[in-house]
mmCIF file with all atom_site columns, C-alpha atoms in Angstrom:
data_model
loop_
_atom_site.group_PDB
_atom_site.id
_atom_site.type_symbol
_atom_site.label_atom_id
_atom_site.label_alt_id
_atom_site.label_comp_id
_atom_site.label_asym_id
_atom_site.label_entity_id
_atom_site.label_seq_id
_atom_site.pdbx_PDB_ins_code
_atom_site.Cartn_x
_atom_site.Cartn_y
_atom_site.Cartn_z
_atom_site.occupancy
_atom_site.B_iso_or_equiv
_atom_site.pdbx_formal_charge
_atom_site.auth_seq_id
_atom_site.auth_comp_id
_atom_site.auth_asym_id
_atom_site.auth_atom_id
_atom_site.pdbx_PDB_model_num
ATOM 1   C CA . GLY A 1 1   ? 102.197 120.309 93.860  1.00 0.00 ? 239 GLY A CA 1
ATOM 2   C CA . GLN A 1 2   ? 99.700  121.871 96.206  1.00 0.00 ? 240 GLN A CA 1
ATOM 3   C CA . GLN A 1 3   ? 98.345  119.734 98.965  1.00 0.00 ? 241 GLN A CA 1
ATOM 4   C CA . LEU A 1 4   ? 94.697  118.819 99.307  1.00 0.00 ? 242 LEU A CA 1
ATOM 5   C CA . ASN A 1 5   ? 93.611  117.603 102.721 1.00 0.00 ? 243 ASN A CA 1
ATOM 6   C CA . GLN A 1 6   ? 90.693  115.240 102.507 1.00 0.00 ? 244 GLN A CA 1
ATOM 7   C CA . SER A 1 7   ? 88.677  113.931 105.434 1.00 0.00 ? 245 SER A CA 1
ATOM 8   C CA . PRO A 1 8   ? 87.695  111.576 106.772 1.00 0.00 ? 246 PRO A CA 1
ATOM 9   C CA . GLN A 1 9   ? 90.239  109.013 105.596 1.00 0.00 ? 247 GLN A CA 1
ATOM 10  C CA . SER A 1 10  ? 87.685  106.243 105.890 1.00 0.00 ? 248 SER A CA 1
ATOM 11  C CA . MET A 1 11  ? 84.062  105.716 106.801 1.00 0.00 ? 249 MET A CA 1
ATOM 12  C CA . PHE A 1 12  ? 82.120  102.571 107.636 1.00 0.00 ? 250 PHE A CA 1
ATOM 13  C CA . ILE A 1 13  ? 78.400  103.233 107.487 1.00 0.00 ? 251 ILE A CA 1
ATOM 14  C CA . GLN A 1 14  ? 75.089  101.448 107.388 1.00 0.00 ? 252 GLN A CA 1
ATOM 15  C CA . GLU A 1 15  ? 73.193  101.192 104.121 1.00 0.00 ? 253 GLU A CA 1
ATOM 16  C CA . GLY A 1 16  ? 70.690  104.025 103.865 1.00 0.00 ? 254 GLY A CA 1
ATOM 17  C CA . GLU A 1 17  ? 72.772  106.539 105.813 1.00 0.00 ? 255 GLU A CA 1
ATOM 18  C CA . ASP A 1 18  ? 73.907  109.850 104.367 1.00 0.00 ? 256 ASP A CA 1
ATOM 19  C CA . VAL A 1 19  ? 77.629  110.494 103.908 1.00 0.00 ? 257 VAL A CA 1
ATOM 20  C CA . SER A 1 20  ? 79.637  113.711 103.987 1.00 0.00 ? 258 SER A CA 1
ATOM 21  C CA . MET A 1 21  ? 83.271  114.244 103.125 1.00 0.00 ? 259 MET A CA 1
ATOM 22  C CA . ASN A 1 22  ? 85.328  117.328 102.474 1.00 0.00 ? 260 ASN A CA 1
ATOM 23  C CA . CYS A 1 23  ? 88.511  118.615 100.993 1.00 0.00 ? 261 CYS A CA 1
ATOM 24  C CA . THR A 1 24  ? 90.535  121.694 101.945 1.00 0.00 ? 262 THR A CA 1
ATOM 25  C CA . SER A 1 25  ? 93.471  123.481 100.430 1.00 0.00 ? 263 SER A CA 1
ATOM 26  C CA . SER A 1 26  ? 95.795  126.241 101.582 1.00 0.00 ? 264 SER A CA 1
ATOM 27  C CA . SER A 1 27  ? 95.559  127.749 98.093  1.00 0.00 ? 265 SER A CA 1
ATOM 28  C CA . ILE A 1 28  ? 92.670  128.958 95.992  1.00 0.00 ? 266 ILE A CA 1
ATOM 29  C CA . PHE A 1 29  ? 91.334  126.619 93.325  1.00 0.00 ? 267 PHE A CA 1
ATOM 30  C CA . ASN A 1 30  ? 89.313  127.635 90.290  1.00 0.00 ? 268 ASN A CA 1
ATOM 31  C CA . THR A 1 31  ? 88.019  124.134 89.702  1.00 0.00 ? 269 THR A CA 1
ATOM 32  C CA . TRP A 1 32  ? 87.142  121.301 92.042  1.00 0.00 ? 270 TRP A CA 1
ATOM 33  C CA . LEU A 1 33  ? 86.645  117.762 90.826  1.00 0.00 ? 271 LEU A CA 1
ATOM 34  C CA . TRP A 1 34  ? 85.341  114.701 92.628  1.00 0.00 ? 272 TRP A CA 1
ATOM 35  C CA . TYR A 1 35  ? 86.296  111.204 91.496  1.00 0.00 ? 273 TYR A CA 1
ATOM 36  C CA . LYS A 1 36  ? 85.262  107.748 92.601  1.00 0.00 ? 274 LYS A CA 1
ATOM 37  C CA . GLN A 1 37  ? 87.471  104.686 92.352  1.00 0.00 ? 275 GLN A CA 1
ATOM 38  C CA . ASP A 1 38  ? 85.736  101.325 92.408  1.00 0.00 ? 276 ASP A CA 1
ATOM 39  C CA . PRO A 1 39  ? 87.783  98.411  93.728  1.00 0.00 ? 277 PRO A CA 1
ATOM 40  C CA . GLY A 1 40  ? 90.242  97.247  91.064  1.00 0.00 ? 278 GLY A CA 1
ATOM 41  C CA . GLU A 1 41  ? 89.538  100.133 88.696  1.00 0.00 ? 279 GLU A CA 1
ATOM 42  C CA . GLY A 1 42  ? 90.822  103.600 87.894  1.00 0.00 ? 280 GLY A CA 1
ATOM 43  C CA . PRO A 1 43  ? 89.083  106.732 89.221  1.00 0.00 ? 281 PRO A CA 1
ATOM 44  C CA . VAL A 1 44  ? 86.056  108.016 87.333  1.00 0.00 ? 282 VAL A CA 1
ATOM 45  C CA . LEU A 1 45  ? 84.873  111.630 87.358  1.00 0.00 ? 283 LEU A CA 1
ATOM 46  C CA . LEU A 1 46  ? 81.651  112.148 89.325  1.00 0.00 ? 284 LEU A CA 1
ATOM 47  C CA . ILE A 1 47  ? 81.194  115.903 89.528  1.00 0.00 ? 285 ILE A CA 1
ATOM 48  C CA . ALA A 1 48  ? 83.060  118.987 88.322  1.00 0.00 ? 286 ALA A CA 1
ATOM 49  C CA . LEU A 1 49  ? 82.650  122.404 89.983  1.00 0.00 ? 287 LEU A CA 1
ATOM 50  C CA . TYR A 1 50  ? 83.760  125.650 88.331  1.00 0.00 ? 288 TYR A CA 1
ATOM 51  C CA . LYS A 1 51  ? 82.399  128.527 90.402  1.00 0.00 ? 289 LYS A CA 1
ATOM 52  C CA . ALA A 1 52  ? 82.628  129.526 94.058  1.00 0.00 ? 290 ALA A CA 1
ATOM 53  C CA . GLY A 1 53  ? 79.386  128.698 95.836  1.00 0.00 ? 291 GLY A CA 1
ATOM 54  C CA . GLU A 1 54  ? 78.276  126.318 93.095  1.00 0.00 ? 292 GLU A CA 1
ATOM 55  C CA . LEU A 1 55  ? 76.152  123.366 94.196  1.00 0.00 ? 293 LEU A CA 1
ATOM 56  C CA . THR A 1 56  ? 75.918  120.507 91.715  1.00 0.00 ? 294 THR A CA 1
ATOM 57  C CA . SER A 1 57  ? 74.091  117.197 91.914  1.00 0.00 ? 295 SER A CA 1
ATOM 58  C CA . ASN A 1 58  ? 74.542  113.898 90.131  1.00 0.00 ? 296 ASN A CA 1
ATOM 59  C CA . GLY A 1 59  ? 71.818  111.521 91.297  1.00 0.00 ? 297 GLY A CA 1
ATOM 60  C CA . ARG A 1 60  ? 72.265  110.945 95.013  1.00 0.00 ? 298 ARG A CA 1
ATOM 61  C CA . LEU A 1 61  ? 75.552  112.853 94.999  1.00 0.00 ? 299 LEU A CA 1
ATOM 62  C CA . THR A 1 62  ? 75.799  116.556 95.705  1.00 0.00 ? 300 THR A CA 1
ATOM 63  C CA . ALA A 1 63  ? 79.005  118.562 95.690  1.00 0.00 ? 301 ALA A CA 1
ATOM 64  C CA . GLN A 1 64  ? 79.666  122.158 96.633  1.00 0.00 ? 302 GLN A CA 1
ATOM 65  C CA . PHE A 1 65  ? 82.447  124.567 95.705  1.00 0.00 ? 303 PHE A CA 1
ATOM 66  C CA . GLY A 1 66  ? 83.268  126.488 98.889  1.00 0.00 ? 304 GLY A CA 1
ATOM 67  C CA . ILE A 1 67  ? 82.831  130.256 98.950  1.00 0.00 ? 305 ILE A CA 1
ATOM 68  C CA . THR A 1 68  ? 86.456  130.788 99.945  1.00 0.00 ? 306 THR A CA 1
ATOM 69  C CA . ARG A 1 69  ? 87.531  128.635 96.947  1.00 0.00 ? 307 ARG A CA 1
ATOM 70  C CA . LYS A 1 70  ? 89.722  126.703 99.350  1.00 0.00 ? 308 LYS A CA 1
ATOM 71  C CA . ASP A 1 71  ? 87.351  123.869 100.082 1.00 0.00 ? 309 ASP A CA 1
ATOM 72  C CA . SER A 1 72  ? 84.771  121.560 98.619  1.00 0.00 ? 310 SER A CA 1
ATOM 73  C CA . PHE A 1 73  ? 82.259  119.073 99.985  1.00 0.00 ? 311 PHE A CA 1
ATOM 74  C CA . LEU A 1 74  ? 80.697  115.892 98.680  1.00 0.00 ? 312 LEU A CA 1
ATOM 75  C CA . ASN A 1 75  ? 77.523  114.416 100.103 1.00 0.00 ? 313 ASN A CA 1
ATOM 76  C CA . ILE A 1 76  ? 75.952  111.072 99.271  1.00 0.00 ? 314 ILE A CA 1
ATOM 77  C CA . SER A 1 77  ? 72.361  110.543 100.326 1.00 0.00 ? 315 SER A CA 1
ATOM 78  C CA . ALA A 1 78  ? 70.791  107.187 101.187 1.00 0.00 ? 316 ALA A CA 1
ATOM 79  C CA . SER A 1 79  ? 73.950  105.156 100.622 1.00 0.00 ? 317 SER A CA 1
ATOM 80  C CA . ILE A 1 80  ? 73.771  101.763 98.913  1.00 0.00 ? 318 ILE A CA 1
ATOM 81  C CA . PRO A 1 81  ? 76.343  98.946  98.757  1.00 0.00 ? 319 PRO A CA 1
ATOM 82  C CA . SER A 1 82  ? 77.619  99.979  95.304  1.00 0.00 ? 320 SER A CA 1
ATOM 83  C CA . ASP A 1 83  ? 78.738  103.331 96.782  1.00 0.00 ? 321 ASP A CA 1
ATOM 84  C CA . VAL A 1 84  ? 81.702  101.412 98.210  1.00 0.00 ? 322 VAL A CA 1
ATOM 85  C CA . GLY A 1 85  ? 85.007  102.719 96.926  1.00 0.00 ? 323 GLY A CA 1
ATOM 86  C CA . ILE A 1 86  ? 87.524  105.511 97.354  1.00 0.00 ? 324 ILE A CA 1
ATOM 87  C CA . TYR A 1 87  ? 86.430  109.081 96.721  1.00 0.00 ? 325 TYR A CA 1
ATOM 88  C CA . PHE A 1 88  ? 89.031  111.645 95.687  1.00 0.00 ? 326 PHE A CA 1
ATOM 89  C CA . CYS A 1 89  ? 88.872  115.382 95.409  1.00 0.00 ? 327 CYS A CA 1
ATOM 90  C CA . ALA A 1 90  ? 91.143  117.005 92.849  1.00 0.00 ? 328 ALA A CA 1
ATOM 91  C CA . GLY A 1 91  ? 92.044  120.388 91.471  1.00 0.00 ? 329 GLY A CA 1
ATOM 92  C CA . PRO A 1 92  ? 94.399  121.837 88.870  1.00 0.00 ? 330 PRO A CA 1
ATOM 93  C CA . TYR A 1 93  ? 97.695  122.986 90.309  1.00 0.00 ? 331 TYR A CA 1
ATOM 94  C CA . ASN A 1 94  ? 99.372  124.700 87.411  1.00 0.00 ? 332 ASN A CA 1
ATOM 95  C CA . ASN A 1 95  ? 98.309  127.807 85.545  1.00 0.00 ? 333 ASN A CA 1
ATOM 96  C CA . ALA A 1 96  ? 97.544  125.890 82.386  1.00 0.00 ? 334 ALA A CA 1
ATOM 97  C CA . GLY A 1 97  ? 95.177  123.716 84.417  1.00 0.00 ? 335 GLY A CA 1
ATOM 98  C CA . ASN A 1 98  ? 96.385  120.565 82.762  1.00 0.00 ? 336 ASN A CA 1
ATOM 99  C CA . MET A 1 99  ? 97.891  118.912 85.836  1.00 0.00 ? 337 MET A CA 1
ATOM 100 C CA . LEU A 1 100 ? 95.697  117.704 88.669  1.00 0.00 ? 338 LEU A CA 1
ATOM 101 C CA . THR A 1 101 ? 96.587  117.298 92.311  1.00 0.00 ? 339 THR A CA 1
ATOM 102 C CA . PHE A 1 102 ? 94.556  114.828 94.357  1.00 0.00 ? 340 PHE A CA 1
ATOM 103 C CA . GLY A 1 103 ? 93.489  114.535 97.964  1.00 0.00 ? 341 GLY A CA 1
ATOM 104 C CA . GLY A 1 104 ? 94.408  111.476 99.988  1.00 0.00 ? 342 GLY A CA 1
ATOM 105 C CA . GLY A 1 105 ? 91.020  109.886 99.384  1.00 0.00 ? 343 GLY A CA 1
ATOM 106 C CA . THR A 1 106 ? 88.089  108.827 101.547 1.00 0.00 ? 344 THR A CA 1
ATOM 107 C CA . ARG A 1 107 ? 87.505  105.080 101.651 1.00 0.00 ? 345 ARG A CA 1
ATOM 108 C CA . LEU A 1 108 ? 83.809  104.363 102.017 1.00 0.00 ? 346 LEU A CA 1
ATOM 109 C CA . MET A 1 109 ? 82.524  101.039 103.229 1.00 0.00 ? 347 MET A CA 1
ATOM 110 C CA . VAL A 1 110 ? 78.781  100.335 103.363 1.00 0.00 ? 348 VAL A CA 1
ATOM 111 C CA . LYS A 1 111 ? 77.264  97.636  105.528 1.00 0.00 ? 349 LYS A CA 1
ATOM 112 C CA . PRO A 1 112 ? 74.110  96.139  103.981 1.00 0.00 ? 350 PRO A CA 1
ATOM 113 C CA . ASP B 2 1   ? 84.103  106.624 75.187  1.00 0.00 ? 107 ASP B CA 1
ATOM 114 C CA . VAL B 2 2   ? 87.792  107.196 75.636  1.00 0.00 ? 108 VAL B CA 1
ATOM 115 C CA . LYS B 2 3   ? 89.625  104.056 76.492  1.00 0.00 ? 109 LYS B CA 1
ATOM 116 C CA . VAL B 2 4   ? 92.904  104.044 78.375  1.00 0.00 ? 110 VAL B CA 1
ATOM 117 C CA . THR B 2 5   ? 94.515  100.638 78.465  1.00 0.00 ? 111 THR B CA 1
ATOM 118 C CA . GLN B 2 6   ? 97.331  99.610  80.739  1.00 0.00 ? 112 GLN B CA 1
ATOM 119 C CA . SER B 2 7   ? 99.076  96.509  79.500  1.00 0.00 ? 113 SER B CA 1
ATOM 120 C CA . SER B 2 8   ? 99.324  94.654  82.813  1.00 0.00 ? 114 SER B CA 1
ATOM 121 C CA . ARG B 2 9   ? 97.015  94.508  85.841  1.00 0.00 ? 115 ARG B CA 1
ATOM 122 C CA . TYR B 2 10  ? 99.609  92.840  88.069  1.00 0.00 ? 116 TYR B CA 1
ATOM 123 C CA . LEU B 2 11  ? 103.393 92.676  87.857  1.00 0.00 ? 117 LEU B CA 1
ATOM 124 C CA . VAL B 2 12  ? 106.000 91.175  90.153  1.00 0.00 ? 118 VAL B CA 1
ATOM 125 C CA . LYS B 2 13  ? 109.600 92.220  89.520  1.00 0.00 ? 119 LYS B CA 1
ATOM 126 C CA . ARG B 2 14  ? 112.903 91.772  91.271  1.00 0.00 ? 120 ARG B CA 1
ATOM 127 C CA . THR B 2 15  ? 114.946 94.564  92.805  1.00 0.00 ? 121 THR B CA 1
ATOM 128 C CA . GLY B 2 16  ? 117.284 96.048  90.215  1.00 0.00 ? 122 GLY B CA 1
ATOM 129 C CA . GLU B 2 17  ? 115.226 94.982  87.193  1.00 0.00 ? 123 GLU B CA 1
ATOM 130 C CA . LYS B 2 18  ? 114.303 97.479  84.497  1.00 0.00 ? 124 LYS B CA 1
ATOM 131 C CA . VAL B 2 19  ? 110.521 97.692  84.348  1.00 0.00 ? 125 VAL B CA 1
ATOM 132 C CA . PHE B 2 20  ? 108.306 99.067  81.602  1.00 0.00 ? 126 PHE B CA 1
ATOM 133 C CA . LEU B 2 21  ? 104.683 100.019 82.249  1.00 0.00 ? 127 LEU B CA 1
ATOM 134 C CA . GLU B 2 22  ? 102.745 100.654 79.078  1.00 0.00 ? 128 GLU B CA 1
ATOM 135 C CA . CYS B 2 23  ? 99.690  102.827 78.525  1.00 0.00 ? 129 CYS B CA 1
ATOM 136 C CA . VAL B 2 24  ? 97.692  103.345 75.350  1.00 0.00 ? 130 VAL B CA 1
ATOM 137 C CA . GLN B 2 25  ? 94.777  105.712 74.681  1.00 0.00 ? 131 GLN B CA 1
ATOM 138 C CA . ASP B 2 26  ? 92.535  105.617 71.657  1.00 0.00 ? 132 ASP B CA 1
ATOM 139 C CA . MET B 2 27  ? 91.214  109.181 71.399  1.00 0.00 ? 133 MET B CA 1
ATOM 140 C CA . ASP B 2 28  ? 94.129  111.200 70.066  1.00 0.00 ? 134 ASP B CA 1
ATOM 141 C CA . HIS B 2 29  ? 94.552  113.097 73.358  1.00 0.00 ? 135 HIS B CA 1
ATOM 142 C CA . GLU B 2 30  ? 97.658  115.211 73.640  1.00 0.00 ? 136 GLU B CA 1
ATOM 143 C CA . ASN B 2 31  ? 98.006  115.064 77.414  1.00 0.00 ? 137 ASN B CA 1
ATOM 144 C CA . MET B 2 32  ? 98.905  111.850 79.193  1.00 0.00 ? 138 MET B CA 1
ATOM 145 C CA . PHE B 2 33  ? 99.901  111.263 82.801  1.00 0.00 ? 139 PHE B CA 1
ATOM 146 C CA . TRP B 2 34  ? 101.401 108.689 85.122  1.00 0.00 ? 140 TRP B CA 1
ATOM 147 C CA . TYR B 2 35  ? 100.300 108.681 88.752  1.00 0.00 ? 141 TYR B CA 1
ATOM 148 C CA . ARG B 2 36  ? 101.252 106.517 91.643  1.00 0.00 ? 142 ARG B CA 1
ATOM 149 C CA . GLN B 2 37  ? 98.609  105.598 94.243  1.00 0.00 ? 143 GLN B CA 1
ATOM 150 C CA . ASP B 2 38  ? 99.507  104.691 97.827  1.00 0.00 ? 144 ASP B CA 1
ATOM 151 C CA . PRO B 2 39  ? 97.109  104.346 100.788 1.00 0.00 ? 145 PRO B CA 1
ATOM 152 C CA . GLY B 2 40  ? 96.486  107.660 102.516 1.00 0.00 ? 146 GLY B CA 1
ATOM 153 C CA . LEU B 2 41  ? 98.609  109.578 100.004 1.00 0.00 ? 147 LEU B CA 1
ATOM 154 C CA . GLY B 2 42  ? 96.099  109.756 97.193  1.00 0.00 ? 148 GLY B CA 1
ATOM 155 C CA . LEU B 2 43  ? 97.400  109.974 93.652  1.00 0.00 ? 149 LEU B CA 1
ATOM 156 C CA . ARG B 2 44  ? 100.774 111.562 93.145  1.00 0.00 ? 150 ARG B CA 1
ATOM 157 C CA . LEU B 2 45  ? 101.924 112.727 89.737  1.00 0.00 ? 151 LEU B CA 1
ATOM 158 C CA . ILE B 2 46  ? 105.131 111.138 88.490  1.00 0.00 ? 152 ILE B CA 1
ATOM 159 C CA . TYR B 2 47  ? 105.384 112.541 84.947  1.00 0.00 ? 153 TYR B CA 1
ATOM 160 C CA . PHE B 2 48  ? 103.163 113.953 82.302  1.00 0.00 ? 154 PHE B CA 1
ATOM 161 C CA . SER B 2 49  ? 103.451 114.480 78.589  1.00 0.00 ? 155 SER B CA 1
ATOM 162 C CA . TYR B 2 50  ? 101.698 117.156 76.554  1.00 0.00 ? 156 TYR B CA 1
ATOM 163 C CA . ASP B 2 51  ? 102.820 115.978 73.130  1.00 0.00 ? 157 ASP B CA 1
ATOM 164 C CA . VAL B 2 52  ? 104.957 113.411 71.375  1.00 0.00 ? 158 VAL B CA 1
ATOM 165 C CA . LYS B 2 53  ? 108.500 113.443 72.745  1.00 0.00 ? 159 LYS B CA 1
ATOM 166 C CA . MET B 2 54  ? 107.531 116.120 75.280  1.00 0.00 ? 160 MET B CA 1
ATOM 167 C CA . LYS B 2 55  ? 107.512 115.425 79.006  1.00 0.00 ? 161 LYS B CA 1
ATOM 168 C CA . GLU B 2 56  ? 107.444 117.232 82.317  1.00 0.00 ? 162 GLU B CA 1
ATOM 169 C CA . LYS B 2 57  ? 108.284 116.071 85.792  1.00 0.00 ? 163 LYS B CA 1
ATOM 170 C CA . GLY B 2 58  ? 105.523 115.797 88.323  1.00 0.00 ? 164 GLY B CA 1
ATOM 171 C CA . ASP B 2 59  ? 105.859 115.692 92.094  1.00 0.00 ? 165 ASP B CA 1
ATOM 172 C CA . ILE B 2 60  ? 107.798 112.432 92.454  1.00 0.00 ? 166 ILE B CA 1
ATOM 173 C CA . PRO B 2 61  ? 109.875 111.762 89.315  1.00 0.00 ? 167 PRO B CA 1
ATOM 174 C CA . GLU B 2 62  ? 112.909 110.322 91.092  1.00 0.00 ? 168 GLU B CA 1
ATOM 175 C CA . GLY B 2 63  ? 113.641 106.767 90.034  1.00 0.00 ? 169 GLY B CA 1
ATOM 176 C CA . TYR B 2 64  ? 111.359 107.002 86.982  1.00 0.00 ? 170 TYR B CA 1
ATOM 177 C CA . SER B 2 65  ? 111.604 108.036 83.377  1.00 0.00 ? 171 SER B CA 1
ATOM 178 C CA . VAL B 2 66  ? 109.045 108.158 80.579  1.00 0.00 ? 172 VAL B CA 1
ATOM 179 C CA . SER B 2 67  ? 108.844 107.743 76.840  1.00 0.00 ? 173 SER B CA 1
ATOM 180 C CA . ARG B 2 68  ? 106.319 109.144 74.366  1.00 0.00 ? 174 ARG B CA 1
ATOM 181 C CA . GLU B 2 69  ? 107.319 108.195 70.845  1.00 0.00 ? 175 GLU B CA 1
ATOM 182 C CA . LYS B 2 70  ? 103.746 108.042 69.539  1.00 0.00 ? 176 LYS B CA 1
ATOM 183 C CA . LYS B 2 71  ? 100.758 110.113 70.575  1.00 0.00 ? 177 LYS B CA 1
ATOM 184 C CA . GLU B 2 72  ? 98.700  107.171 71.745  1.00 0.00 ? 178 GLU B CA 1
ATOM 185 C CA . ARG B 2 73  ? 101.376 105.513 73.877  1.00 0.00 ? 179 ARG B CA 1
ATOM 186 C CA . PHE B 2 74  ? 103.007 106.730 77.092  1.00 0.00 ? 180 PHE B CA 1
ATOM 187 C CA . SER B 2 75  ? 105.451 104.435 78.847  1.00 0.00 ? 181 SER B CA 1
ATOM 188 C CA . LEU B 2 76  ? 106.710 104.645 82.413  1.00 0.00 ? 182 LEU B CA 1
ATOM 189 C CA . ILE B 2 77  ? 110.153 103.191 83.010  1.00 0.00 ? 183 ILE B CA 1
ATOM 190 C CA . LEU B 2 78  ? 111.710 102.136 86.276  1.00 0.00 ? 184 LEU B CA 1
ATOM 191 C CA . GLU B 2 79  ? 115.419 102.021 85.424  1.00 0.00 ? 185 GLU B CA 1
ATOM 192 C CA . SER B 2 80  ? 116.315 99.891  88.448  1.00 0.00 ? 186 SER B CA 1
ATOM 193 C CA . ALA B 2 81  ? 113.283 98.807  90.440  1.00 0.00 ? 187 ALA B CA 1
ATOM 194 C CA . SER B 2 82  ? 113.392 99.131  94.203  1.00 0.00 ? 188 SER B CA 1
ATOM 195 C CA . THR B 2 83  ? 111.048 97.833  96.896  1.00 0.00 ? 189 THR B CA 1
ATOM 196 C CA . ASN B 2 84  ? 109.810 101.359 97.674  1.00 0.00 ? 190 ASN B CA 1
ATOM 197 C CA . GLN B 2 85  ? 108.391 101.478 94.158  1.00 0.00 ? 191 GLN B CA 1
ATOM 198 C CA . THR B 2 86  ? 105.882 98.778  95.052  1.00 0.00 ? 192 THR B CA 1
ATOM 199 C CA . SER B 2 87  ? 102.609 100.551 94.381  1.00 0.00 ? 193 SER B CA 1
ATOM 200 C CA . MET B 2 88  ? 99.560  100.951 92.165  1.00 0.00 ? 194 MET B CA 1
ATOM 201 C CA . TYR B 2 89  ? 100.377 102.877 88.984  1.00 0.00 ? 195 TYR B CA 1
ATOM 202 C CA . LEU B 2 90  ? 97.628  104.704 87.128  1.00 0.00 ? 196 LEU B CA 1
ATOM 203 C CA . CYS B 2 91  ? 97.850  106.140 83.637  1.00 0.00 ? 197 CYS B CA 1
ATOM 204 C CA . ALA B 2 92  ? 95.447  108.858 82.478  1.00 0.00 ? 198 ALA B CA 1
ATOM 205 C CA . SER B 2 93  ? 94.775  110.856 79.372  1.00 0.00 ? 199 SER B CA 1
ATOM 206 C CA . ARG B 2 94  ? 93.010  114.179 79.236  1.00 0.00 ? 200 ARG B CA 1
ATOM 207 C CA . ILE B 2 95  ? 90.981  116.575 77.205  1.00 0.00 ? 201 ILE B CA 1
ATOM 208 C CA . GLY B 2 96  ? 89.511  119.550 79.042  1.00 0.00 ? 202 GLY B CA 1
ATOM 209 C CA . ASN B 2 97  ? 88.827  118.527 82.628  1.00 0.00 ? 203 ASN B CA 1
ATOM 210 C CA . GLY B 2 98  ? 87.977  115.048 81.454  1.00 0.00 ? 204 GLY B CA 1
ATOM 211 C CA . TYR B 2 99  ? 90.733  112.866 82.788  1.00 0.00 ? 205 TYR B CA 1
ATOM 212 C CA . THR B 2 100 ? 90.208  109.222 81.860  1.00 0.00 ? 206 THR B CA 1
ATOM 213 C CA . PHE B 2 101 ? 92.138  106.692 83.867  1.00 0.00 ? 207 PHE B CA 1
ATOM 214 C CA . GLY B 2 102 ? 93.251  103.199 83.042  1.00 0.00 ? 208 GLY B CA 1
ATOM 215 C CA . SER B 2 103 ? 92.468  100.352 85.417  1.00 0.00 ? 209 SER B CA 1
ATOM 216 C CA . GLY B 2 104 ? 95.897  100.486 86.990  1.00 0.00 ? 210 GLY B CA 1
ATOM 217 C CA . THR B 2 105 ? 98.942  98.244  87.260  1.00 0.00 ? 211 THR B CA 1
ATOM 218 C CA . ARG B 2 106 ? 99.743  96.874  90.673  1.00 0.00 ? 212 ARG B CA 1
ATOM 219 C CA . LEU B 2 107 ? 103.507 96.491  90.779  1.00 0.00 ? 213 LEU B CA 1
ATOM 220 C CA . THR B 2 108 ? 105.265 94.504  93.470  1.00 0.00 ? 214 THR B CA 1
ATOM 221 C CA . VAL B 2 109 ? 109.049 94.692  93.681  1.00 0.00 ? 215 VAL B CA 1
ATOM 222 C CA . VAL B 2 110 ? 110.610 91.873  95.677  1.00 0.00 ? 216 VAL B CA 1
#
């Protein structure tokens, strides 16, 4: 499958700080998805993006679909301890769009 | 809400054993997936199934097989477990872009 490069691999921040992470691909994607995995659980969809340039928010989370369609960004404002987890970007890698490829994940740790 | 249930949270198996990981979904989804999660590598697709008895290889199918005899159940089989198959295994089912994941099975092969 296509490779998604996600950075940073991990972040250790103070509660209240803003967080930014991004995902890049060598290929064009028509959909970008952001998932969060809480410790001991499976990933859960946070935000789905369907159009280049699109900016979508979900509470304190904001994600953007890059203009080039080869990247996406996720920002978390005013982090809290329950933001701890692994964040994954994902996109469909076959024409039917029914198979997802995932980035390597960003592990977020929040210090109270 | 769609529920995807993986039968075991933790498994410890010996090298060479045949291992079955079971996954059940309750929403009549056609598409089901098995991923493997390793630190820094994200989730890698092992196999997926788009209907009963139908399957397609993902990125890393070697050493694995799958079975889908009923729509709600998708099984991952390790024919002869090896230590490099120690990992977290995640099952998912899908409709639209809405992948729903199970809680995962952490498999250790000793």
